[in-house]
mmCIF file of C-alpha atoms and ligand atoms in Angstrom:
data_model
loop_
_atom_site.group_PDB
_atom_site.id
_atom_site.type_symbol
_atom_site.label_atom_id
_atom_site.label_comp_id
_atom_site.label_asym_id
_atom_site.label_seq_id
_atom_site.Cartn_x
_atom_site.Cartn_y
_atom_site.Cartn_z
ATOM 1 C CA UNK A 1 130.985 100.058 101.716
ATOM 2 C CA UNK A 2 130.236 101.804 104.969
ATOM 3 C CA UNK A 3 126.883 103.777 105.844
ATOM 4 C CA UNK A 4 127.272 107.622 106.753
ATOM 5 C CA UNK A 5 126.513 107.312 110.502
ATOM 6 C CA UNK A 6 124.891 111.414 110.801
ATOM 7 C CA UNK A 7 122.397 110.817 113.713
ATOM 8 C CA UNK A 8 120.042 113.150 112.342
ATOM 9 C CA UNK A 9 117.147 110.477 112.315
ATOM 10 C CA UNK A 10 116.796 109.811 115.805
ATOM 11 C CA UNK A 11 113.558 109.960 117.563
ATOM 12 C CA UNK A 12 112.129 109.078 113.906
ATOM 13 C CA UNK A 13 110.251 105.953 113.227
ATOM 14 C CA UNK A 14 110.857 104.547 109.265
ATOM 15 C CA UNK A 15 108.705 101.959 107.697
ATOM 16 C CA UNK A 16 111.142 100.543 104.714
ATOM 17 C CA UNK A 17 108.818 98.282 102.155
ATOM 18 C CA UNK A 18 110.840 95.412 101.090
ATOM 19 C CA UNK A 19 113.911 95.365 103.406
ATOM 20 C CA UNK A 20 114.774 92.064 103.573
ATOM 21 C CA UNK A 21 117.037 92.368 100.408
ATOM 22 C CA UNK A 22 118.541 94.135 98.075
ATOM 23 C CA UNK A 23 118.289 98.292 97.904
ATOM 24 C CA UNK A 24 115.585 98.240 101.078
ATOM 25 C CA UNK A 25 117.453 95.868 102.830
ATOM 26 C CA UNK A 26 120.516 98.848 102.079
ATOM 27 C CA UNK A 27 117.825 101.566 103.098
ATOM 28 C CA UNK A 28 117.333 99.688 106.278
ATOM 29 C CA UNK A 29 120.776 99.816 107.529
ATOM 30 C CA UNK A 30 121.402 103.480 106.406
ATOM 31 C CA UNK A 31 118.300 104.516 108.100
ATOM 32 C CA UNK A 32 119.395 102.728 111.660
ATOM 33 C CA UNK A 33 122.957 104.213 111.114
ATOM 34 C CA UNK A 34 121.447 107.424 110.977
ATOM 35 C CA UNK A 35 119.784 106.870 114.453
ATOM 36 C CA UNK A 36 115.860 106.009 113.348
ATOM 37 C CA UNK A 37 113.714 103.256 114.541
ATOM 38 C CA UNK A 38 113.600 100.958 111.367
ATOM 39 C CA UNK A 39 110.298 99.014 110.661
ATOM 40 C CA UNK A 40 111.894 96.192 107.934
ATOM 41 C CA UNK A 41 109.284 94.731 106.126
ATOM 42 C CA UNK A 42 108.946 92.060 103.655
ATOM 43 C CA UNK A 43 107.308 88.642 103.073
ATOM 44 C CA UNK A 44 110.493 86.472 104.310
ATOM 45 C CA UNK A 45 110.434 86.361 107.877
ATOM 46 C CA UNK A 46 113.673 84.391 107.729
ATOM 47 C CA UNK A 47 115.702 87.067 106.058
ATOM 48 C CA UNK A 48 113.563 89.906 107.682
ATOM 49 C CA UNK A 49 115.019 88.721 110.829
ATOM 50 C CA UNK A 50 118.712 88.716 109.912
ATOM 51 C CA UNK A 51 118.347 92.041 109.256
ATOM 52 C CA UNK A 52 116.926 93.237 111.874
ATOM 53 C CA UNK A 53 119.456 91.166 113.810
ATOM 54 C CA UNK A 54 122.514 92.621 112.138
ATOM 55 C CA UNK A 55 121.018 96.040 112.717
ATOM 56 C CA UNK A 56 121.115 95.598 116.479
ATOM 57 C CA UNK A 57 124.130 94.219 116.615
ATOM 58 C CA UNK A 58 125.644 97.483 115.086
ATOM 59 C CA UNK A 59 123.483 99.038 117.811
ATOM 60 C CA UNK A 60 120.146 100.575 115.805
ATOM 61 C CA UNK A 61 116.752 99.754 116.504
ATOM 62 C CA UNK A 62 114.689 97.805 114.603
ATOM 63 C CA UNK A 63 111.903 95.111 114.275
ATOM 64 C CA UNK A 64 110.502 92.555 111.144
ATOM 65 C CA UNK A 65 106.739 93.637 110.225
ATOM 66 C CA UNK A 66 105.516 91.092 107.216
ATOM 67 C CA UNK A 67 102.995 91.302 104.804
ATOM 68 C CA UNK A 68 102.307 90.541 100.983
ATOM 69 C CA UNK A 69 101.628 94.196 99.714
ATOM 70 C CA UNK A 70 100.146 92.124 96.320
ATOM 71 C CA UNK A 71 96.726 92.452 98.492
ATOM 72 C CA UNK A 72 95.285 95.771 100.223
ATOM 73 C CA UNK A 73 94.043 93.435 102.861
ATOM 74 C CA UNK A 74 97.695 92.986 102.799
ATOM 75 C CA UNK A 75 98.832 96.867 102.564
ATOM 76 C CA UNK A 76 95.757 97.155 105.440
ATOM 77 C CA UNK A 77 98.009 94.641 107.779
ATOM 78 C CA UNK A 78 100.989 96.364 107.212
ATOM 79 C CA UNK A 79 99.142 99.722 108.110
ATOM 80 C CA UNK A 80 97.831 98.454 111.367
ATOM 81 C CA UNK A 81 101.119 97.520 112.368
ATOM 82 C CA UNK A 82 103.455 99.658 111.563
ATOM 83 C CA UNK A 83 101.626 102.591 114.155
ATOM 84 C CA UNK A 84 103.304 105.660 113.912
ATOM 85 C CA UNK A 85 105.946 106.586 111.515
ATOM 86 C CA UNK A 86 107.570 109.500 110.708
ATOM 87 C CA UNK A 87 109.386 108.147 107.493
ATOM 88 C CA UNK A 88 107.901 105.877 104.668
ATOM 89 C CA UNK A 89 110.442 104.432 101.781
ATOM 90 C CA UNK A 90 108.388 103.194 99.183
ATOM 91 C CA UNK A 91 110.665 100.070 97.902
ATOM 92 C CA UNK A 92 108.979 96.793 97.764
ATOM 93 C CA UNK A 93 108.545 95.560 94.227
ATOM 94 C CA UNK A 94 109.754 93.790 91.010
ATOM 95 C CA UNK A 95 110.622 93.898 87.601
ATOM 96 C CA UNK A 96 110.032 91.463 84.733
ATOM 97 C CA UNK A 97 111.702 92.195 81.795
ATOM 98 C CA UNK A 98 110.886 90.135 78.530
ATOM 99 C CA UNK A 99 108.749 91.001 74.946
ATOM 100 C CA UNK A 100 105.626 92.241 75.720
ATOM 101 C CA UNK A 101 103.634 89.676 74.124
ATOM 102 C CA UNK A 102 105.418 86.981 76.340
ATOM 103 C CA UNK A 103 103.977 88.772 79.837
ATOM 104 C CA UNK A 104 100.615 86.863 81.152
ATOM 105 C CA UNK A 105 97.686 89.336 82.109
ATOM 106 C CA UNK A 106 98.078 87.732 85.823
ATOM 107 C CA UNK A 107 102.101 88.758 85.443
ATOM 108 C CA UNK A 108 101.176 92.529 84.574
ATOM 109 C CA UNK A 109 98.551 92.965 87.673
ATOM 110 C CA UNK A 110 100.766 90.830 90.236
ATOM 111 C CA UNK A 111 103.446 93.779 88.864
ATOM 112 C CA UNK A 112 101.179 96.422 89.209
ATOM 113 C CA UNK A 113 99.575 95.386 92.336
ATOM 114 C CA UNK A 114 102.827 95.144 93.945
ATOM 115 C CA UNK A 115 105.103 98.411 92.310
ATOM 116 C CA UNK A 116 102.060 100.393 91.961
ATOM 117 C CA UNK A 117 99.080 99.889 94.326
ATOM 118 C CA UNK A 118 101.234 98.826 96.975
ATOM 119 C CA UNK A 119 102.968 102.413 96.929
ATOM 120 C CA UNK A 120 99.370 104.472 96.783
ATOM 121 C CA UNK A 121 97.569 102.817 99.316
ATOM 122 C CA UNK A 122 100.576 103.047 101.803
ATOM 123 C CA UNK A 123 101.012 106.822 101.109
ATOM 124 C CA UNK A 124 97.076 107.368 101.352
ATOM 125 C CA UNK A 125 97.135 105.432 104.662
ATOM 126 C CA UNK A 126 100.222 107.323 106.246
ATOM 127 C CA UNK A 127 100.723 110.422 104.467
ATOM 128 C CA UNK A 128 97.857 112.145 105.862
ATOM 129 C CA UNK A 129 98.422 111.056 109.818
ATOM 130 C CA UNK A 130 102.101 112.878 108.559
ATOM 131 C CA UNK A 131 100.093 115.830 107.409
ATOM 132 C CA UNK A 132 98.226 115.959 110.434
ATOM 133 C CA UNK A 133 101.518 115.866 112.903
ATOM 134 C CA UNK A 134 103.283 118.549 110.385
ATOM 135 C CA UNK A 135 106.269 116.602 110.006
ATOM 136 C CA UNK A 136 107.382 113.659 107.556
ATOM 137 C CA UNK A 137 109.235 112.196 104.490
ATOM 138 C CA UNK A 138 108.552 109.583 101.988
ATOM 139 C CA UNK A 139 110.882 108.654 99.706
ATOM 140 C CA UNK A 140 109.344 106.624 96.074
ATOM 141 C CA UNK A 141 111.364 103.621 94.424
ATOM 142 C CA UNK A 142 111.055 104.519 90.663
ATOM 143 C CA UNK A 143 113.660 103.888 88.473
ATOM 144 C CA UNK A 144 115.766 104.836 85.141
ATOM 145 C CA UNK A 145 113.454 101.901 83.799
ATOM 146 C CA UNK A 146 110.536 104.760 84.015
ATOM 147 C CA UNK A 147 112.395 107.649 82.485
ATOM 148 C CA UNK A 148 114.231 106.365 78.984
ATOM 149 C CA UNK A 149 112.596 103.484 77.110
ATOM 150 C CA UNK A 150 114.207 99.807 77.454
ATOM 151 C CA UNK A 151 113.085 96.783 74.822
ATOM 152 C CA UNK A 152 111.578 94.383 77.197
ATOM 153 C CA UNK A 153 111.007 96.531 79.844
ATOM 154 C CA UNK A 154 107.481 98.235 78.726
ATOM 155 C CA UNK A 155 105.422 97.277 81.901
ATOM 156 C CA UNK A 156 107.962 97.557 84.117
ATOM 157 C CA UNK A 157 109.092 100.855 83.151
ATOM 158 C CA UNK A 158 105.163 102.149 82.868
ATOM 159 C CA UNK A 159 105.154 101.262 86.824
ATOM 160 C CA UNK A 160 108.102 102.993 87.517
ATOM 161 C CA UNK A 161 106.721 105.863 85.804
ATOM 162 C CA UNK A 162 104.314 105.724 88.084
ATOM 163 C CA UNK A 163 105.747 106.013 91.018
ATOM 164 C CA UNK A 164 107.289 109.467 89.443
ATOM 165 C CA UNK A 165 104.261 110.605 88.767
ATOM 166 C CA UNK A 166 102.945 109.812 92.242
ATOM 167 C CA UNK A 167 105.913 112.269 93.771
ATOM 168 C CA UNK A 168 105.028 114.900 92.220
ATOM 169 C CA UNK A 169 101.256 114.704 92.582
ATOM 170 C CA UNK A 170 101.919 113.892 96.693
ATOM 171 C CA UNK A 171 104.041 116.855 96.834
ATOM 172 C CA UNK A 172 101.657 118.668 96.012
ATOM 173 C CA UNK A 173 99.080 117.469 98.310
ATOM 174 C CA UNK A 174 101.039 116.949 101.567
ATOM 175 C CA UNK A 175 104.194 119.194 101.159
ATOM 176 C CA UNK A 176 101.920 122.365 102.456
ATOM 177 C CA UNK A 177 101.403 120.666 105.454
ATOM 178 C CA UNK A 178 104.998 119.420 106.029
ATOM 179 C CA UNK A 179 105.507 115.937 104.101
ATOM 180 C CA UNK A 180 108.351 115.981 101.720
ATOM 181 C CA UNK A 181 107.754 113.291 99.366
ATOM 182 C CA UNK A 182 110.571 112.478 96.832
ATOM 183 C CA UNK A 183 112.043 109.326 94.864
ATOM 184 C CA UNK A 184 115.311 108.476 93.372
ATOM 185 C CA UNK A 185 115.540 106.772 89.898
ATOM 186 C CA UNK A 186 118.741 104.172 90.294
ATOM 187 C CA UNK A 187 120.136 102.866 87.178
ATOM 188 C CA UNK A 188 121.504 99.527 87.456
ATOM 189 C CA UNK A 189 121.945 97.864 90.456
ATOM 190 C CA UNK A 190 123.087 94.352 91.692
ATOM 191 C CA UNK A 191 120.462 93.174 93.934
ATOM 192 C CA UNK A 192 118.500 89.430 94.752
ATOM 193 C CA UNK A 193 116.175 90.887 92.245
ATOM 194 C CA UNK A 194 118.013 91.465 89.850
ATOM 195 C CA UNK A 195 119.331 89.307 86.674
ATOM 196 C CA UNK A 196 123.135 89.910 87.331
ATOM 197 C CA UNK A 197 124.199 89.905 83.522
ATOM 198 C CA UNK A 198 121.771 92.433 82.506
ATOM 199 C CA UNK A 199 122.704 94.576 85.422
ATOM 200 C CA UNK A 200 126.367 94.295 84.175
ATOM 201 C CA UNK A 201 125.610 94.799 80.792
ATOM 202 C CA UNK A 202 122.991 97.745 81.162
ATOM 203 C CA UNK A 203 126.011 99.123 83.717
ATOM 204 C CA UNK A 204 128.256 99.359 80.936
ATOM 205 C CA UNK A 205 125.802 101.973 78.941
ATOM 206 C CA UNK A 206 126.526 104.356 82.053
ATOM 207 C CA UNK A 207 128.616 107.583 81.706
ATOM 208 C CA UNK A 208 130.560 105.593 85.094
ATOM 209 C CA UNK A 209 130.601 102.339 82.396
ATOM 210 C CA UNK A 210 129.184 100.408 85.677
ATOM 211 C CA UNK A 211 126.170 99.313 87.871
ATOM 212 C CA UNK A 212 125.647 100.400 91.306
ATOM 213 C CA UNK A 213 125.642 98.910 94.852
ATOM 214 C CA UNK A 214 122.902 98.973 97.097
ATOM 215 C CA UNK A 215 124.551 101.404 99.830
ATOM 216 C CA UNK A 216 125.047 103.693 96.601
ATOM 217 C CA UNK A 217 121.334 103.832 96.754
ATOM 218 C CA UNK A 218 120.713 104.237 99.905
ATOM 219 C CA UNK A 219 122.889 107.001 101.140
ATOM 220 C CA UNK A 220 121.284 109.167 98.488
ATOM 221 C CA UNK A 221 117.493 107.963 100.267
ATOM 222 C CA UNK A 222 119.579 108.565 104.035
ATOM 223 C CA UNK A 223 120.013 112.089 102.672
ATOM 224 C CA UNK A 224 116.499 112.806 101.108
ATOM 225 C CA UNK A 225 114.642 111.715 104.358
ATOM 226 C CA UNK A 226 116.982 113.825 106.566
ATOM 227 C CA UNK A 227 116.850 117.447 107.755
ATOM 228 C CA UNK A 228 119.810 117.957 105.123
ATOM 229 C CA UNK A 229 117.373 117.695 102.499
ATOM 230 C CA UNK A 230 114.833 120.047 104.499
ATOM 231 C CA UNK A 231 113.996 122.169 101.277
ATOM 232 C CA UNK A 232 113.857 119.168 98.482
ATOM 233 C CA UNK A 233 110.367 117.926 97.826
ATOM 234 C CA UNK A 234 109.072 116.728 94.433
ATOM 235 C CA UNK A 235 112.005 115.700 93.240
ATOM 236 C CA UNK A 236 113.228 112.403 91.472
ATOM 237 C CA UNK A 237 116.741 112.041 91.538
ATOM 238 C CA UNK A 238 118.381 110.160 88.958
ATOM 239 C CA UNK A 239 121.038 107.917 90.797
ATOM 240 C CA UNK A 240 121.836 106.273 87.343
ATOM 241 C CA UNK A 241 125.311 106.926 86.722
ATOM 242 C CA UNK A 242 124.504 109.491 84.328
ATOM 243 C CA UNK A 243 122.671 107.061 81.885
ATOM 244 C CA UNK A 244 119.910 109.739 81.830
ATOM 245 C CA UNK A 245 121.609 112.598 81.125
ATOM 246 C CA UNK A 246 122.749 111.387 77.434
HETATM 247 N N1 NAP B 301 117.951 96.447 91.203
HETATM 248 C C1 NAP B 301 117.823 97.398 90.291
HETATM 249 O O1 NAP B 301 118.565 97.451 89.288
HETATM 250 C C2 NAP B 301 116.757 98.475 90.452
HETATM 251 C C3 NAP B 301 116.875 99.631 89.652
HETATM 252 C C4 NAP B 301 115.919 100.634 89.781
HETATM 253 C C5 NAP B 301 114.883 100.490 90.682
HETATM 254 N N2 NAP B 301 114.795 99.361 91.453
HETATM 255 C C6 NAP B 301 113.657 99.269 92.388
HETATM 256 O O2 NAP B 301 114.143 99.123 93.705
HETATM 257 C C7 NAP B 301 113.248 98.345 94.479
HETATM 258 C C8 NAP B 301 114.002 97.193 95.139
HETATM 259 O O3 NAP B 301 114.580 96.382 94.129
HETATM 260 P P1 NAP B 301 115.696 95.285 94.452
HETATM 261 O O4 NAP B 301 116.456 95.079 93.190
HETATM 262 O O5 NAP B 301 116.417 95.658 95.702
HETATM 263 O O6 NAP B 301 114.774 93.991 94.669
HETATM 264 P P2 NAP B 301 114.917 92.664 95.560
HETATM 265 O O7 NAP B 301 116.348 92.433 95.969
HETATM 266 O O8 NAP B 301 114.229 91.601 94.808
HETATM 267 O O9 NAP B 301 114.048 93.020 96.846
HETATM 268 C C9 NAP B 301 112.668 93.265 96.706
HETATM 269 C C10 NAP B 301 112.040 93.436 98.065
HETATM 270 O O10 NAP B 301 110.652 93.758 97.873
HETATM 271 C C11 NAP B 301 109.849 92.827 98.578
HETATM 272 N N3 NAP B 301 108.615 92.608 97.823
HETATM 273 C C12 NAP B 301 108.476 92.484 96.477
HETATM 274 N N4 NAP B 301 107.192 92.318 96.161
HETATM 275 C C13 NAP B 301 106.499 92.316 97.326
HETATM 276 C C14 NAP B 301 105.129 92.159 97.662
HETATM 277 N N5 NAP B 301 104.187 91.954 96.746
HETATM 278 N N6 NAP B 301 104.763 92.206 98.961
HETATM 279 C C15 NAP B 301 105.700 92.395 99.908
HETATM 280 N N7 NAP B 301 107.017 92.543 99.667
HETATM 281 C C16 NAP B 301 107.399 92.503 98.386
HETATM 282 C C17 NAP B 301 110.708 91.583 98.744
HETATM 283 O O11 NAP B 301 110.252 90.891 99.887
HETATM 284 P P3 NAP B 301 110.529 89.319 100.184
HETATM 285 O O12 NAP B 301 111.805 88.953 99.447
HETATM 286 O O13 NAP B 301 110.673 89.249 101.671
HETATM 287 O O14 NAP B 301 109.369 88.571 99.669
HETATM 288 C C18 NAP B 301 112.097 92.175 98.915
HETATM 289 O O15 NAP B 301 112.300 92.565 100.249
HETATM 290 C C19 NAP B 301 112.138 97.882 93.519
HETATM 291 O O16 NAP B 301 111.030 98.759 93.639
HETATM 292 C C20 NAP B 301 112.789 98.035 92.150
HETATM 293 O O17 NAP B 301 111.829 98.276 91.144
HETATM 294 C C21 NAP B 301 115.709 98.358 91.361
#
């Protein structure tokens, strides 16, 4: 699939959490298509560094930042060195799916920590040197997981929900000062992350009767953090095939 190449980004620095696979790793690639400075982050330097490699080999500009976001010494790290950005996509994160009496109290803070904590002390870190500069976008990873209720998927969902929640409320508080903050909510996807049967299967319960791609994703993100979207803020966009319309 091939990235919209609209250099409306340039000049723009964006941090992606969790590039180094799946959907971010999609964001990252859309993002330095569209001209931006892309700040790939994850915990795997190995794969960080592919990416960034195969970005500047398509000619976009980016470098590798790591840190485990489980920690907010961690989120701190990542703060210090990502300087500057104009452009924040709140991705990083996990999903365990299983009965809820079968997830360990260390399981639900490690997924917590990392969907939900991560994502708030980021935004409370960046947002308001955005604010201050009158310009910016974040874009929030929730998910159809967050919106309709899925057996197995309690926790999960709850931090997706989250995330939701979080866009509206940071909408609120940065938009009159020039941050648009938004998410999408993707339905299936095939990712790293992801079990590949249950993506297929909970693909077929789409109005499309499939699961998505990553670039399917992360053109609609491309979009949202662009001047194109210059009057959408608060908004979570279902990118779910229609699975949350019926
Ligand atoms: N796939 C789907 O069906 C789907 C649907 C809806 C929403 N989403 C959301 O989309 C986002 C990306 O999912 P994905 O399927 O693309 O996942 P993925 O392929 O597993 O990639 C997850 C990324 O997040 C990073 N990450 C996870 N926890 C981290 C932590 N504690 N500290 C630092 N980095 C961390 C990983 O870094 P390293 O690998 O380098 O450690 C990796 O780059 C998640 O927020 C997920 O909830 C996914």
């Amino acid at each position: 699939m091939t990235t919209t190449s609209v250099k409306d980004l340039e000049d723009q620095a964006a941090l992606v959490t969790g590039a180094t696979s799946g959907i971010g790793r999609a964001v990252a690639f859309q993002l330095a298509a569209q001209g931006a400075t892309v700040l790939v982050h994850g915990r795997d330097a190995g794969r960080g560094i592919q990416v960034v490699e195969e970005i500047e080999l398509s000619g976009g500009k980016a470098r590798f930042v790591a840190a485990d976001l489980t920690t907010a010494d961690g989120v701190s790290q990542l703060v210090a060195e990502a300087g500057e950005v104009q452009i924040l996509v709140n991705n990083a994160g996990f999903s365990w799916f299983g009965a809820s009496a079968d997830l360990s109290p260390e399981t639900l803070d490690t997924l917590f920590a990392s969907n939900v904590q991560a994502a708030y002390l980021l935004t409370s870190a960046l947002a308001p040197k955005m604010a201050a500069a009158g310009l910016g976008s974040i874009v929030n990873l929730s998910s159809m997981a967050g919106i309709i209720g899925l057996a197995g998927g309690s926790a999960y969902g709850a931090t997706k929900a989250a995330l939701s929640s979080f866009t509206r409320a940071w909408a609120a508080e940065y938009s009159p000062s020039g941050v648009r903050v938004n998410a999408v909510a993707p339905g299936p996807v095939f990712t790293d992350g992801a079990d590949a049967t249950n993506i297929e299967a909970l693909g077929t319960t789409t109005l499309l009767g499939r699961a998505a791609q990553p670039e399917e994703i992360a053109d609609v993100i491309g979009f949202l953090v662009s001047p194109r979207a210059s009057y959408i803020t608060g908004a979570i966009i279902p990118v779910d095939g229609g699975r949350t319309a019926i």
